[in-house]
Coordinates of C-alpha atoms in Angstrom, one line a residue:
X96 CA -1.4 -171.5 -160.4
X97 CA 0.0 -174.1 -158.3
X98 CA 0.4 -176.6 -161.3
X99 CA 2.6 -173.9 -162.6
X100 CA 4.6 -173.9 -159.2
X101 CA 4.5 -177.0 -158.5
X102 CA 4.7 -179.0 -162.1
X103 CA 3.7 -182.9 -162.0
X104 CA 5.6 -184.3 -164.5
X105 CA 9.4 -184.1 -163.3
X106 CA 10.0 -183.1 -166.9
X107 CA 8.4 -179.7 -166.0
X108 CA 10.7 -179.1 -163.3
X109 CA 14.3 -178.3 -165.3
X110 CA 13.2 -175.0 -166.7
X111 CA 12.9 -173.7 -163.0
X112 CA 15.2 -174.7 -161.7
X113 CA 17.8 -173.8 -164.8
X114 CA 16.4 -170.7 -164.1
X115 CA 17.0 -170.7 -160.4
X116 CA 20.2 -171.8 -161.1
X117 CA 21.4 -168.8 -163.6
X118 CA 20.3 -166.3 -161.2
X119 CA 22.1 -167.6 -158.3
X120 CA 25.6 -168.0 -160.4
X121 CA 24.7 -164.3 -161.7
X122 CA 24.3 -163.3 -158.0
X123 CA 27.5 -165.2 -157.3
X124 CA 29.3 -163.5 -160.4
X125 CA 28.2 -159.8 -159.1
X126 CA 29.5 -160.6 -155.7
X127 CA 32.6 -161.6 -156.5
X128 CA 33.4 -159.0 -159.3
X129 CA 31.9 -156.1 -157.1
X130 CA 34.7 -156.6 -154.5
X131 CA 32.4 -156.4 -151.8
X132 CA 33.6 -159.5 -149.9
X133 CA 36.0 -158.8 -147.3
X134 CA 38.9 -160.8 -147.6
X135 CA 41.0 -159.1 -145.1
X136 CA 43.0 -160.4 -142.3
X137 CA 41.5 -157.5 -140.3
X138 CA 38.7 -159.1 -139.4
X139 CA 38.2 -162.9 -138.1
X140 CA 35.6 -165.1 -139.9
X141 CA 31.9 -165.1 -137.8
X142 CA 31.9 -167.2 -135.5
X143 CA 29.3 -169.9 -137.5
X144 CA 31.9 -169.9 -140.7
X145 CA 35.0 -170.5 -138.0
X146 CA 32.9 -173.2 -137.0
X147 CA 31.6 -175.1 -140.1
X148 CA 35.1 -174.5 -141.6
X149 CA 36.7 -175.9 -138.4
X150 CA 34.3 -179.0 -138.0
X151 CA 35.1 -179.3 -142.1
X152 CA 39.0 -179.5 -141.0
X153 CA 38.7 -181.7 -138.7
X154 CA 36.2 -184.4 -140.9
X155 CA 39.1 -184.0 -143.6
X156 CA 41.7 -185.0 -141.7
X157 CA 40.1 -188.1 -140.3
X158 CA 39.1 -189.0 -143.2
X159 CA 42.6 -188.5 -145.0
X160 CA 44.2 -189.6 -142.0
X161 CA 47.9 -190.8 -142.2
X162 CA 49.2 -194.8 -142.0
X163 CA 49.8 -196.6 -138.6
X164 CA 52.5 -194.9 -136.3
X165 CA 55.9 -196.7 -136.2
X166 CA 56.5 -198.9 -133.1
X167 CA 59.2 -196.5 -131.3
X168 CA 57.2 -193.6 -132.1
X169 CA 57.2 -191.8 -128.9
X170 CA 61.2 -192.5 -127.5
X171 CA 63.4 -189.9 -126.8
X172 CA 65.5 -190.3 -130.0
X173 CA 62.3 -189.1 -132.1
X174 CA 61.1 -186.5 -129.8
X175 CA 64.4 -185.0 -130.0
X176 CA 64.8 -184.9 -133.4
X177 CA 61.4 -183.4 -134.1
X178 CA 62.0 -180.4 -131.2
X179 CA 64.9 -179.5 -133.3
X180 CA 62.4 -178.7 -136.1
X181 CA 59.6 -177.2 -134.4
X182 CA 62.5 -174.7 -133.2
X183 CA 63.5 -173.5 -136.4
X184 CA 60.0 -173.5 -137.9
X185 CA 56.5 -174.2 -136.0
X186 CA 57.4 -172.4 -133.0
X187 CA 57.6 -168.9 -135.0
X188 CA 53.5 -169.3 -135.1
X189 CA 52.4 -172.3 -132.4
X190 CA 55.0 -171.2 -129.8
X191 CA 55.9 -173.5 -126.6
X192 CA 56.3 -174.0 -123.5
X193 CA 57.3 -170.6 -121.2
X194 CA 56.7 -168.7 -124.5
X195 CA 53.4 -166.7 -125.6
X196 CA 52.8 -165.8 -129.3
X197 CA 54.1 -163.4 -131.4
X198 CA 51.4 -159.9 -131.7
X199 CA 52.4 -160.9 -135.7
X200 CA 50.9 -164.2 -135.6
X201 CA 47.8 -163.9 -133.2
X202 CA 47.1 -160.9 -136.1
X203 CA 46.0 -163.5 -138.8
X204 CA 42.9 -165.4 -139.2
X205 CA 42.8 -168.0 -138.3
X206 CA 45.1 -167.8 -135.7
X207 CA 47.9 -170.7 -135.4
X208 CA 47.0 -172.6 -132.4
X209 CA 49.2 -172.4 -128.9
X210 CA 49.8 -176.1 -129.1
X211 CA 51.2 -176.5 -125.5
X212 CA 47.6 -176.1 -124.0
X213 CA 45.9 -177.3 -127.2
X214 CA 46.3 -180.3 -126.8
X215 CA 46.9 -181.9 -130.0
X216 CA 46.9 -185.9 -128.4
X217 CA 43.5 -184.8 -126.9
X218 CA 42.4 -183.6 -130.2
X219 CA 44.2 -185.9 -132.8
X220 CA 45.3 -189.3 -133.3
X221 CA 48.8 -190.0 -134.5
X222 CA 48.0 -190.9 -137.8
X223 CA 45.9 -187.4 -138.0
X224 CA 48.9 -185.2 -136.6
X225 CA 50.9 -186.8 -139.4
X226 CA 48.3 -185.6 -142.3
X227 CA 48.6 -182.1 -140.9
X228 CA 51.9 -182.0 -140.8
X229 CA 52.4 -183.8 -143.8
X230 CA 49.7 -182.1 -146.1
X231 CA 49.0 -178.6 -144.5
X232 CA 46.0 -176.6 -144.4
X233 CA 44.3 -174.8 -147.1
X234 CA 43.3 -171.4 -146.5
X235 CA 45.4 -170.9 -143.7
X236 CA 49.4 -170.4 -143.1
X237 CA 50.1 -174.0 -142.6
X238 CA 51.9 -175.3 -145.0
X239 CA 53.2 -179.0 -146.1
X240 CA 56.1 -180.7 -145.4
X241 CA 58.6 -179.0 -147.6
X242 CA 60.5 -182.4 -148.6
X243 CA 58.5 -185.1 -150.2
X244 CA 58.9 -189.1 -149.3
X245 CA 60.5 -188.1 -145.8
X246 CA 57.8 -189.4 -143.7
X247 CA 60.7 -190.8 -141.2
X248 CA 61.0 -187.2 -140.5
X249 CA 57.2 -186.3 -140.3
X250 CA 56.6 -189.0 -137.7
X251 CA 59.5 -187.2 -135.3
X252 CA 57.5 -183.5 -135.6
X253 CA 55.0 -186.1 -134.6
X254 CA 56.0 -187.5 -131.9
X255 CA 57.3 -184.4 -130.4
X256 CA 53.9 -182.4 -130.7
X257 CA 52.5 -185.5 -128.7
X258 CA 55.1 -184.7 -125.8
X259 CA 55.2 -181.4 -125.7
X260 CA 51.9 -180.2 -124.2
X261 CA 53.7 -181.9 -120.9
X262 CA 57.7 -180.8 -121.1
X263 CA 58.7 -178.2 -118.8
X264 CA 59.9 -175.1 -120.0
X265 CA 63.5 -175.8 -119.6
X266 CA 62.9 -179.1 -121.4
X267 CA 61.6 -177.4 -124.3
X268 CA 64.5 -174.8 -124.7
X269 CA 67.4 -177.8 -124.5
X270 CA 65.8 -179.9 -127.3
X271 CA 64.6 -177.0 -129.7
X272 CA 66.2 -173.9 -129.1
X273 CA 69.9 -173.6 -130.8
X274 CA 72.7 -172.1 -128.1
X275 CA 75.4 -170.1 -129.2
X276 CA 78.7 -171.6 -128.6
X277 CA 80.8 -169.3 -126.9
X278 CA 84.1 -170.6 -129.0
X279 CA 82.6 -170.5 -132.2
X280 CA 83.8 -167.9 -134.6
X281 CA 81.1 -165.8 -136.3
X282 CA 80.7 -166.6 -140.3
X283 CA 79.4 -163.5 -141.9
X284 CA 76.7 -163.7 -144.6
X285 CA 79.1 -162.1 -147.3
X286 CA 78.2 -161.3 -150.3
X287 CA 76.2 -163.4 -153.2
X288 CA 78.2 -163.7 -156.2
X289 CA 75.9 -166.3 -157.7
X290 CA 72.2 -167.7 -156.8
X291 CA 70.9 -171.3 -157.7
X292 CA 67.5 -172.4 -158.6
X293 CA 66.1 -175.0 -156.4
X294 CA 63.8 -177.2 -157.1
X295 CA 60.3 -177.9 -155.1
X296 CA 57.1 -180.6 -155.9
X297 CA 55.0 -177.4 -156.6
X298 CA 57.6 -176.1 -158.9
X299 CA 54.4 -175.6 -161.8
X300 CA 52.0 -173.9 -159.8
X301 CA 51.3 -170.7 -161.4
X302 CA 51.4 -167.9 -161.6
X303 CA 55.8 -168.8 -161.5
X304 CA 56.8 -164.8 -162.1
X305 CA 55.4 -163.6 -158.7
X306 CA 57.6 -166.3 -157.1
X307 CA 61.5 -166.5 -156.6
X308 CA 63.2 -170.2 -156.6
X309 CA 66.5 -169.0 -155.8
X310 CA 68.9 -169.8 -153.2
X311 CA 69.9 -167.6 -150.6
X312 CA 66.3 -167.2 -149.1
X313 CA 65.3 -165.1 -146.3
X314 CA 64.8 -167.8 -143.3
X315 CA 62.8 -168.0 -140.3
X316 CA 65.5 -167.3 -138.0
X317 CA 67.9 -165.2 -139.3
X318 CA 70.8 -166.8 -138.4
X319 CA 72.4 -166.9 -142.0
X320 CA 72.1 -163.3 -142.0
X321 CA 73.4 -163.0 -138.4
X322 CA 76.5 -165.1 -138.9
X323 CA 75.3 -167.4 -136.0
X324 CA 75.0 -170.7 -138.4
X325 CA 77.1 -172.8 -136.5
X326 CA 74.8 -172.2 -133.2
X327 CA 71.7 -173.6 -135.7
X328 CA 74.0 -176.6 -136.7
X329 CA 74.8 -177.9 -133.1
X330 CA 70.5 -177.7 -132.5
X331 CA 70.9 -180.9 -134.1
X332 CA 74.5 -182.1 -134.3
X333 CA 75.8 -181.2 -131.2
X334 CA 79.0 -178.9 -130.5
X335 CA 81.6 -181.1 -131.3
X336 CA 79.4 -182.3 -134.5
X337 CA 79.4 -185.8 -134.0
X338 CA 75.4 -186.1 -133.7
X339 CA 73.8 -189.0 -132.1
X340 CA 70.2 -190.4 -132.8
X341 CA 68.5 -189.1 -135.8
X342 CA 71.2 -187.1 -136.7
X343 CA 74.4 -187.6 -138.6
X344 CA 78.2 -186.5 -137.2
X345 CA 79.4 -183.9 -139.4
X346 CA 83.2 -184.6 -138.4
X347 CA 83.7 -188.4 -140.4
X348 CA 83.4 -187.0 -143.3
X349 CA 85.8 -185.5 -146.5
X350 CA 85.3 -181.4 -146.8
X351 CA 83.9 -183.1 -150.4
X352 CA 81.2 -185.0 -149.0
X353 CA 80.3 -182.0 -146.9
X354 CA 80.2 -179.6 -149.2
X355 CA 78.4 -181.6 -152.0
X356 CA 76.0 -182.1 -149.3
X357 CA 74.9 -178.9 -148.5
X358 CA 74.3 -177.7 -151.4
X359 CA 72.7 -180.9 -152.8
X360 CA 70.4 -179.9 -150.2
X361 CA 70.2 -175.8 -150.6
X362 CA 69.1 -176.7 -154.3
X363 CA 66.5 -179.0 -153.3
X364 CA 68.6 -182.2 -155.4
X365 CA 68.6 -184.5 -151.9
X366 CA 65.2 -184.3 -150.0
X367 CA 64.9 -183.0 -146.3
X368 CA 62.5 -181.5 -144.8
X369 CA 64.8 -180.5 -142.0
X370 CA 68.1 -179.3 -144.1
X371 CA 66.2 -177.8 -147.2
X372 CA 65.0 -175.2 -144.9
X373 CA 68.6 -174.9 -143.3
X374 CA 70.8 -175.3 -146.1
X375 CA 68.7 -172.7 -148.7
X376 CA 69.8 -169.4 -146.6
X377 CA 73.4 -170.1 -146.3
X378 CA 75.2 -168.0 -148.7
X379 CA 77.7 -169.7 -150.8
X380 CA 80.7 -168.3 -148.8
X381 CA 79.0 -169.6 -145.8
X382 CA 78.9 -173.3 -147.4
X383 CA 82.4 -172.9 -148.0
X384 CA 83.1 -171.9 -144.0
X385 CA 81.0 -175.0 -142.5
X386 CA 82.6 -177.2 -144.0
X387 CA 85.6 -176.4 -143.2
X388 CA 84.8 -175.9 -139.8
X389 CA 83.4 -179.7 -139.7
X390 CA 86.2 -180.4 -141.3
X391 CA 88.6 -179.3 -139.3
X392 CA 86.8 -181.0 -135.8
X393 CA 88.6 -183.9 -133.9
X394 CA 86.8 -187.0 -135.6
X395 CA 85.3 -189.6 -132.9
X396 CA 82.3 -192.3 -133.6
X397 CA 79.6 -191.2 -132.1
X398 CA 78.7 -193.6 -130.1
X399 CA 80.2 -196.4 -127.6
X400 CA 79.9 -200.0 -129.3
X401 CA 77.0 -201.6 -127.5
X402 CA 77.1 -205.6 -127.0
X403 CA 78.7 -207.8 -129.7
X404 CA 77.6 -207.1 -133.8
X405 CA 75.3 -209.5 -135.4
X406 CA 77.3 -212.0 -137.9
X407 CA 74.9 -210.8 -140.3
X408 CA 76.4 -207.1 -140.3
X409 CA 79.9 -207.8 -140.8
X410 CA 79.0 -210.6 -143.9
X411 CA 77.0 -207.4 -145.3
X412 CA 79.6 -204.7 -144.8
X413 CA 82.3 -206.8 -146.0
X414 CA 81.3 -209.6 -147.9
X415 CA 77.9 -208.7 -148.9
X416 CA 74.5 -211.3 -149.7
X417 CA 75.7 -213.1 -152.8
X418 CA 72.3 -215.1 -152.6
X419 CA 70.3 -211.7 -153.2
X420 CA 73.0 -210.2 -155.7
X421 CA 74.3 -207.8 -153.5
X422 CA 78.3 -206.6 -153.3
X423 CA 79.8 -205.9 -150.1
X424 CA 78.8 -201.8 -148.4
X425 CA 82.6 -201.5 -148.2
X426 CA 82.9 -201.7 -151.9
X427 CA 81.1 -198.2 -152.4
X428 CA 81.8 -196.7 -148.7
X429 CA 85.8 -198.0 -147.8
X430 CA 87.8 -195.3 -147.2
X431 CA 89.2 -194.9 -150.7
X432 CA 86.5 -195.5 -152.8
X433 CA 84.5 -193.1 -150.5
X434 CA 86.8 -190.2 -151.1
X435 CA 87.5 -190.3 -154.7
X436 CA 84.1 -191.3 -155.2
X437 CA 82.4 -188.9 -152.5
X438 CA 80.4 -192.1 -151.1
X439 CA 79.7 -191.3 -147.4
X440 CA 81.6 -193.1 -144.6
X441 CA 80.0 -195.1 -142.6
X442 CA 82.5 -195.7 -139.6
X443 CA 81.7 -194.6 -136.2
X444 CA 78.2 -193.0 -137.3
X445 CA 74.9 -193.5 -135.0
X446 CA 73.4 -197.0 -135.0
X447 CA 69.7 -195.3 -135.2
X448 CA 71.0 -192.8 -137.8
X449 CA 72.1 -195.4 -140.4
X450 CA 69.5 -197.6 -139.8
X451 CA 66.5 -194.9 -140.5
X452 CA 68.6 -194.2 -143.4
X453 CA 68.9 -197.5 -145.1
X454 CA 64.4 -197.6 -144.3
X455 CA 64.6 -193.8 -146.3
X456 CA 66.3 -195.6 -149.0
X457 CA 64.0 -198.6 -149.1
X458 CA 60.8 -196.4 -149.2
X459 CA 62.3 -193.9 -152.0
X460 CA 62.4 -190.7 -149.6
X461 CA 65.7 -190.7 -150.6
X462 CA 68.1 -191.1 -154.0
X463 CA 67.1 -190.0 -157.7
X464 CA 65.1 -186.7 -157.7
X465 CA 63.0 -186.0 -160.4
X466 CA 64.8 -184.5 -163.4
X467 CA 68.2 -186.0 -162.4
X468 CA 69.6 -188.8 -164.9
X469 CA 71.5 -190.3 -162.1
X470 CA 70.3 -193.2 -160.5
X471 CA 71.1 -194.2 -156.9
X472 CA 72.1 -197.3 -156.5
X473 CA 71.2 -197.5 -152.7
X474 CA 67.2 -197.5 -153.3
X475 CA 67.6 -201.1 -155.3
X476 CA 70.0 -202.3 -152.4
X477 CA 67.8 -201.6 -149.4
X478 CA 64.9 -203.2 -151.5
X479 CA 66.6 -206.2 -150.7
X480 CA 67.3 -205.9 -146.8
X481 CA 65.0 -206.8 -144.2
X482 CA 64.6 -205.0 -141.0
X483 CA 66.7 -207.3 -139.3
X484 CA 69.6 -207.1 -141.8
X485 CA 69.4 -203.4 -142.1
X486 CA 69.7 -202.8 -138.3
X487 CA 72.4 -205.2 -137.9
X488 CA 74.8 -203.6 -140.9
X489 CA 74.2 -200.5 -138.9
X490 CA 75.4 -202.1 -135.9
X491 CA 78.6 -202.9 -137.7
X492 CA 79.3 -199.4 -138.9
X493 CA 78.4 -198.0 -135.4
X494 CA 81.1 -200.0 -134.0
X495 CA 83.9 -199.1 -136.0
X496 CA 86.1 -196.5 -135.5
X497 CA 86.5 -193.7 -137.8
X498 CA 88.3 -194.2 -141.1
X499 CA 91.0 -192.2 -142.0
X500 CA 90.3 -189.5 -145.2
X501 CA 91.5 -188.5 -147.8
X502 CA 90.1 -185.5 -149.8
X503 CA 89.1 -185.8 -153.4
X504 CA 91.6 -183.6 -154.5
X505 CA 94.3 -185.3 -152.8
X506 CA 93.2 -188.7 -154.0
X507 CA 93.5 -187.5 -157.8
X508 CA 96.2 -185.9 -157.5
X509 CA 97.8 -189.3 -156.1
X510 CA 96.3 -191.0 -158.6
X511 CA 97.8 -189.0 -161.1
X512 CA 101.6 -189.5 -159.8
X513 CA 101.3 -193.4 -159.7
X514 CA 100.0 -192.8 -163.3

């Protein structure tokens, strides 16, 4: 009897345990085709599965934890530009300072946590905030970052989560909540003659036909719908539009540029994780408006020229690095070629702004997107700059005044009377 149950030869022990083995997936099978497992949202997990699935979280993410911080992680300049996120998106579920949770979201399990008391530095390094923020959670509402290669704007949800669980109230509400503008003209939703497919990393997931990939969506705030959208666009680029730190000013530009833009990014062709989410629930009309209210703004740089510009910068902008094969910037973004072309211009725009930008370049977050036969010349360029020569180009720009415009129409039109 027990040589039966307990075999010697190790030989003798597969039969069992094949055996053991069917009956459990049969169990397993019955279960799970019954539809006796509660998979409601009514009821929270027991307290021993919240536990192993919340010690099995937090193994994950040190284990899958993100790369080293970068050095100016925690100034002002990233804080700010990561409350203007968390404003339009996490604090719908996680809250903030002088506000509870919504009944809505302390219904689901598990519950988003109330980061202002959780303390997320307490809990999580850096490098681990980043992989939940950049990955999500499975099993639970948190998604990923909706634009992929922008980990620039990953580390400044970052770096705001670490200073929040100590900002004051009123702190909180000037850096993420948007303020209507008392002079701003409401722009109505309108109507949706057309809708345009956008594109997302996850585009194959099945199944596709439960899912819609069309742009207008319904957003997270509602201010599309509302007709508040220029209240949402000075969160970030400030009531006159001319920006300042991690974000650009609106009013340097063509109406081209602008428009191109926006829906560049409402269709998912130019990565953000901050402007996807913006750009996809403006209706076309409302496209239209924006940019012509930019437009139409008194154009200033954004900020004052500070201290003398590095020789370096000027040889770049206007001479360019013969020795690394590279043309001047001012070839691509002078005011001409800019407006016929719709290059940006880079006159008067934020020192930090351009700067991140040229590093976005570099790393790839930004240029061709998949499926697009156009190459962007920028991501071989900044290949070849250094930090040094990249901050000091952005120097240059920063200092200039703005450049007059020209729209693209207007160009063509000229070019077709010398003609």
């Amino acid at each position: 009897m027990l040589r039966w149950l307990f075999p010697i030869r190790p030989t003798q022990w597969l039969g069992p345990l094949f055996a053991a083995g069917a009956v459990v997936l049969l169990l397993a099978v019955v279960v799970v085709v019954s539809g006796v497992v509660d998979l409601s949202a009514a009821k929270p997990h027991p307290q021993g599965w919240a536990r192993f699935l919340h010690y099995t979280f937090d193994r994950s993410t040190a284990y899958h934890a993100g790369p080293q911080p970068p050095a100016d992680l925690d100034t002002p300049v990233r804080i700010a530009a990561g409350a203007a996120y968390y404003g339009q998106v996490c604090a719908r579920c996680h809250a903030g300072p002088g506000f509870g949770q919504n009944p809505v979201v302390l219904s689901m399990h598990p519950r988003p946590q109330y980061l202002t008391t959780d303390l997320p530095t307490a809990r999580f390094t850096a490098p681990e905030l980043f992989r939940i923020v950049k990955a999500g959670v499975k099993y639970s509402a948190m998604p990923s970052w909706p634009a992929d290669r922008r980990d620039d704007e990953i580390w400044q949800l970052v770096a705001f989560l670490r200073a929040m669980p100590t900002m004051s109230p009123a702190t909180f509400q000037r850096l993420a909540l948007a303020t209507p503008q008392p002079n701003a003209a409401a722009i109505p939703f309108g109507g949706v003659p057309h809708q345009t497919r956008y594109a997302l990393r996850n585009d194959a997931e099945p199944p596709r036909a439960s899912y819609s990939y069309r742009t207008p969506v319904f957003g997270f705030s509602g201010y599309a719908l509302g007709g508040d959208a220029v209240a949402t666009c000075t969160r970030c680029h400030g009531a006159d539009g001319a920006g300042g730190g991690a974000f650009p000013n609106l009013t340097l530009q063509t109406r081209d540029y602008t428009a191109r833009t926006l829906a560049a990014f409402a269709a998912g062709k130019r990565r953000s994780g901050y402007m996807q989410v913006i750009a996809a629930e403006l209706s076309p009309s409302q496209i239209a408006a924006l940019t012509d209210h930019y437009t139409a703004l008194p154009r200033r740089a954004t900020e004052a020229a500070a201290g003398p510009v590095p020789a370096i910068g000027q040889q770049l902008a206007l001479v360019g690095l013969p020795s690394a094969g590279l043309g001047p910037c001012a070839a691509c973004h002078g005011v001409d070629r800019a407006a016929a072309k719709a290059y940006p211009l880079l006159e008067g725009q934020a020192r930090w702004y351009l700067a991140n930008q040229m590093r976005v370049f570099r790393a790839g977050g930004r240029g061709t997107i998949a499926g697009e036969k156009v190459v962007d010349p920028m991501v071989a360029i900044a290949r070849k700059l250094n930090d040094t020569q990249i901050e000091a180009v952005a120097a240059y720009y920063a200092a200039q005044p703005p450049a007059k415009v020209q729209s693209f129409a207007a160009r063509e039109a000229q070019e077709q009377a010398q003609h």
